[in-house]
Coordinates of C-alpha atoms in Angstrom, one line a residue:
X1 CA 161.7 51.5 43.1
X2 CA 158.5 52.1 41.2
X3 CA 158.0 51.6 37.7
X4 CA 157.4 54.2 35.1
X5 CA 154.5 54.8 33.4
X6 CA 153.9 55.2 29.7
X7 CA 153.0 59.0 30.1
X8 CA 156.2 59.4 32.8
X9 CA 158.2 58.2 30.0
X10 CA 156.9 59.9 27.1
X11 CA 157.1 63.4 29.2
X12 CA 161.1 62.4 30.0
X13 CA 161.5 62.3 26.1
X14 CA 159.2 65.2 25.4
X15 CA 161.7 67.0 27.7
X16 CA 165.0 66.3 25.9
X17 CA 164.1 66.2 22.3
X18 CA 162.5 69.4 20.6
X19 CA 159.6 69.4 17.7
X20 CA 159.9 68.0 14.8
X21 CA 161.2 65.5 12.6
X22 CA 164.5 67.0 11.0
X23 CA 167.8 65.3 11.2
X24 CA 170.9 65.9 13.9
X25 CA 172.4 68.3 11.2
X26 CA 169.5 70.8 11.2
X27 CA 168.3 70.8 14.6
X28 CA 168.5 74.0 16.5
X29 CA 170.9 73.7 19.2
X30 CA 169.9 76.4 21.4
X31 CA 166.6 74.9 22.2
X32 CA 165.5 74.2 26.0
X33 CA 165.3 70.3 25.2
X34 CA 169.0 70.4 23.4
X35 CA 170.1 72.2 26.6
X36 CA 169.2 69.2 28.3
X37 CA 170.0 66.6 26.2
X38 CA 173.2 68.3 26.2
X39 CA 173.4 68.6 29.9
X40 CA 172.5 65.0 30.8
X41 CA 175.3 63.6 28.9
X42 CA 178.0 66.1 30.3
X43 CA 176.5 64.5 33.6
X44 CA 176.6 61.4 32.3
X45 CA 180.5 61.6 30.9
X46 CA 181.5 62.4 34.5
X47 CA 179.5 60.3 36.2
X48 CA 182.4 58.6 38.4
X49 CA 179.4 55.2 39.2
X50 CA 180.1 54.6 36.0
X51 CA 183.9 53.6 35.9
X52 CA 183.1 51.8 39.4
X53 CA 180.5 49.3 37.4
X54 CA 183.2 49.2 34.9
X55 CA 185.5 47.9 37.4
X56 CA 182.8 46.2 39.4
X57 CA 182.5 44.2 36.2
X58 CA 186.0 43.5 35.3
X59 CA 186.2 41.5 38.5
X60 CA 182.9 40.0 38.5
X61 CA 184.0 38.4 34.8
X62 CA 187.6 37.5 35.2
X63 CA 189.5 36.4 32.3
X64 CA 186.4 38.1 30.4
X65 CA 187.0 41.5 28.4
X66 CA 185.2 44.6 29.4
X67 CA 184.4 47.7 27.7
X68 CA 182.8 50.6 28.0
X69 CA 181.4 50.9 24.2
X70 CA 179.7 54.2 24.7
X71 CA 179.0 56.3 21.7
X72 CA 178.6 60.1 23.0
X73 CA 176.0 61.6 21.7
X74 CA 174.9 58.7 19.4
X75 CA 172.4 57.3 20.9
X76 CA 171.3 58.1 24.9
X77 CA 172.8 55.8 26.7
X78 CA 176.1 54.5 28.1
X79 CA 176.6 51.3 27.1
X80 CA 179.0 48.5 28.8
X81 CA 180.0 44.8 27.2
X82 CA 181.2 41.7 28.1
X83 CA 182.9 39.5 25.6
X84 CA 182.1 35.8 26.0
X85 CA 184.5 34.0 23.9
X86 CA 184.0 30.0 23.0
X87 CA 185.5 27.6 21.3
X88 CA 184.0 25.8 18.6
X89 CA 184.8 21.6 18.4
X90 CA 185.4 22.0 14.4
X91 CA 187.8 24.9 14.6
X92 CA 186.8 28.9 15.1
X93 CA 184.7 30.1 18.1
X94 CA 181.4 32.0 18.7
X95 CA 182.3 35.3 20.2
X96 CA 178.6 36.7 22.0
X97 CA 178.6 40.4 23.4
X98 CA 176.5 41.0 26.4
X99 CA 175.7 44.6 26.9
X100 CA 174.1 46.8 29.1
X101 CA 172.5 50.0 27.9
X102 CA 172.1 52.9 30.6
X103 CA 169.9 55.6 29.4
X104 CA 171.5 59.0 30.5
X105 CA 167.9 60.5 30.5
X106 CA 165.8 58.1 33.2
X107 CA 167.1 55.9 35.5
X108 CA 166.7 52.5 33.2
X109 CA 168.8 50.1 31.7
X110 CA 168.5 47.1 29.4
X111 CA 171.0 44.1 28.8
X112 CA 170.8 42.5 25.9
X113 CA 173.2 40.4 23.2
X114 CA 175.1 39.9 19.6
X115 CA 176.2 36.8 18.8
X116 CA 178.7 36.1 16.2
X117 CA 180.2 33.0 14.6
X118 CA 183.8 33.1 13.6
X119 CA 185.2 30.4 11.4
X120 CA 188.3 29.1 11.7
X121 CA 190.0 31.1 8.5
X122 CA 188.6 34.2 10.8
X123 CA 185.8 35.0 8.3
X124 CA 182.9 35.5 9.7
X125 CA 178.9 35.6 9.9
X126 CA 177.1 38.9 10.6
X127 CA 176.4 39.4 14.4
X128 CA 172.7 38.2 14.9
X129 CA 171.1 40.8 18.1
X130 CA 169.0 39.3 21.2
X131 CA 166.9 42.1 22.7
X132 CA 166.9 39.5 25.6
X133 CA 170.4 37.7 25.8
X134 CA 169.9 33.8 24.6
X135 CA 169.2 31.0 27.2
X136 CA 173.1 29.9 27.5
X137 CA 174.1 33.2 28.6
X138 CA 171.5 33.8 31.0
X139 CA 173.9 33.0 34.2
X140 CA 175.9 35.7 32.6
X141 CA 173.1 38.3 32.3
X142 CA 171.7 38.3 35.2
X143 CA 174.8 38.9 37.0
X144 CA 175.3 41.9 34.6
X145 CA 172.0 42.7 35.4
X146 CA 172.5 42.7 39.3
X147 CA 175.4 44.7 39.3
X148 CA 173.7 47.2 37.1
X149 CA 171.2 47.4 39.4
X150 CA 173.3 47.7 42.7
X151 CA 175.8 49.4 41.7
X152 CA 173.3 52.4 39.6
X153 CA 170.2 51.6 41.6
X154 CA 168.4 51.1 38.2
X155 CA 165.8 49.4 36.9
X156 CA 165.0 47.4 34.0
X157 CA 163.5 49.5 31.0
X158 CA 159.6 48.1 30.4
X159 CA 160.3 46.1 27.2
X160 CA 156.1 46.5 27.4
X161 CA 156.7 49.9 26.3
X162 CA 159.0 50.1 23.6
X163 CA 157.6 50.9 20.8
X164 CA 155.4 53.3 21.7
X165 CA 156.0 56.1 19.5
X166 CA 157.2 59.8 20.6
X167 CA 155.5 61.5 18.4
X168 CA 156.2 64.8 16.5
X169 CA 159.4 64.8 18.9
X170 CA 163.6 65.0 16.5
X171 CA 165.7 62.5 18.0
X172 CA 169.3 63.3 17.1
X173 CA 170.5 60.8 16.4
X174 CA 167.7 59.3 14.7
X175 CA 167.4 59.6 10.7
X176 CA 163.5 60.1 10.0
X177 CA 160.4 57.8 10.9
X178 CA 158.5 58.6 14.2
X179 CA 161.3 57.4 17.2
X180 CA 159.9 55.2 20.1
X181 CA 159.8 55.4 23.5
X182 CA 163.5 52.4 23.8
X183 CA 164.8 54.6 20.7
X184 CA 164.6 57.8 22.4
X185 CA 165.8 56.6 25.8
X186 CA 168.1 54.0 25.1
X187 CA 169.1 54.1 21.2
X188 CA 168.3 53.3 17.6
X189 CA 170.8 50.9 16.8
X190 CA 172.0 48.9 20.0
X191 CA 173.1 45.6 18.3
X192 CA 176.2 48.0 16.5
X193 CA 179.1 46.6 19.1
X194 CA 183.0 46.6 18.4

C-alpha cells in the first residue's frame, strides 16, 4: 500500500471537519463535512472487521484482557487494548495498556502505550503514555501491529506528520488551539484508557 502524503492527509481532514475554530457545542451540524464525519462513524460502528480483530486478538493474547475502548464520537478513531499485567518482586504490579488507534476517516492506525505502577495497598501512580510502546513490550506490539494490519489492511499513521497543523479547520472534539494532522485523524487525548 502507498503512503500518504502530507497534502492527501490534510485534504482527508479538510473533508470531515468544517471552518473554524468553535467548540463541539456550537458547530453547525448540517454542514457537508459534519455529514461526513457523521457518516464515517455510523460506518465505522458497524464495521463487522472490527469485532473479528477483536476476536483475532483475544486469541492471539490468551490469558490477556481485551477491549474495545472506543469512545464514539470523541475522538476519530476506534481504539482496541491489551492489558499486560506484571508482578512486581516487592508487592503490587505494573499494569501497561497497549492500544491500537484506527482512524475511521483514512485507512491508518497507530499502537501505542500507558503504563501504570500499582502499589501493593492498590494506590497508584498516574499512567505515564508511550507514543511508541516501551522496549519490553515490543514482542507484544508488533504482534498487535500485524494483526492490525492483516486483519484491516492498514497502515501505520506517518508519525513524520503529526503535528502538522489543520489549519482554520473545528475538530469536535477538540477544545481550541489549531488541531494537527494525528489530532484530527486519530485523537486529542489517546493516553485516556480505562
Amino acid at each position: 500500500m502507498r503512503a500518504f502524503t502530507k497534502a492527501e492527509l490534510i485534504r482527508i481532514a479538510l473533508q470531515h471537519y468544517p471552518p473554524g475554530s468553535t467548540v463541539f457545542i456550537d458547530i453547525d451540524r448540517s454542514t457537508p463535512e459534519f455529514q461526513r464525519w457523521s457518516e464515517a462513524w455510523d460506518k465505522a460502528l458497524a464495521w463487522d472487521r472490527w469485532a473479528s480483530l477483536l476476536n483475532e486478538l483475544r486469541a492471539a493474547f490468551p490469558g490477556r484482557p481485551v477491549g474495545n475502548v472506543t469512545q464514539p464520537g470523541m475522538s476519530a478513531c476506534l481504539r482496541c487494548c491489551v492489558y499486560l499485567e506484571e508482578p512486581l518482586p516487592e508487592g503490587g504490579r505494573v499494569l501497561t495498556r497497549l492500544a491500537g488507534a484506527v482512524s475511521v476517516l483514512a485507512p491508518l492506525y497507530h499502537v501505542y502505550a500507558t503504563v501504570e505502577h500499582i502499589r501493593a495497598d492498590d494506590t497508584w501512580t498516574r499512567p505515564r503514555f508511550f507514543l511508541h510502546p516501551p522496549d519490553d513490550i515490543r514482542q507484544h506490539a508488533e504482534l498487535l501491529v500485524q494483526h492490525l494490519e492483516r486483519e484491516l489492511g492498514y497502515q501505520p499513521f506517518p508519525l513524520e506528520l503529526a503535528n502538522e497543523p489543520v489549519p482554520g479547520r473545528c475538530v469536535y472534539f477538540f477544545n481550541g488551539g489549531e488541531p494537527s494532522l494525528l489530532e484530527a485523524l486519530l485523537g486529542r487525548d489517546l493516553g485516556n484508557l480505562p
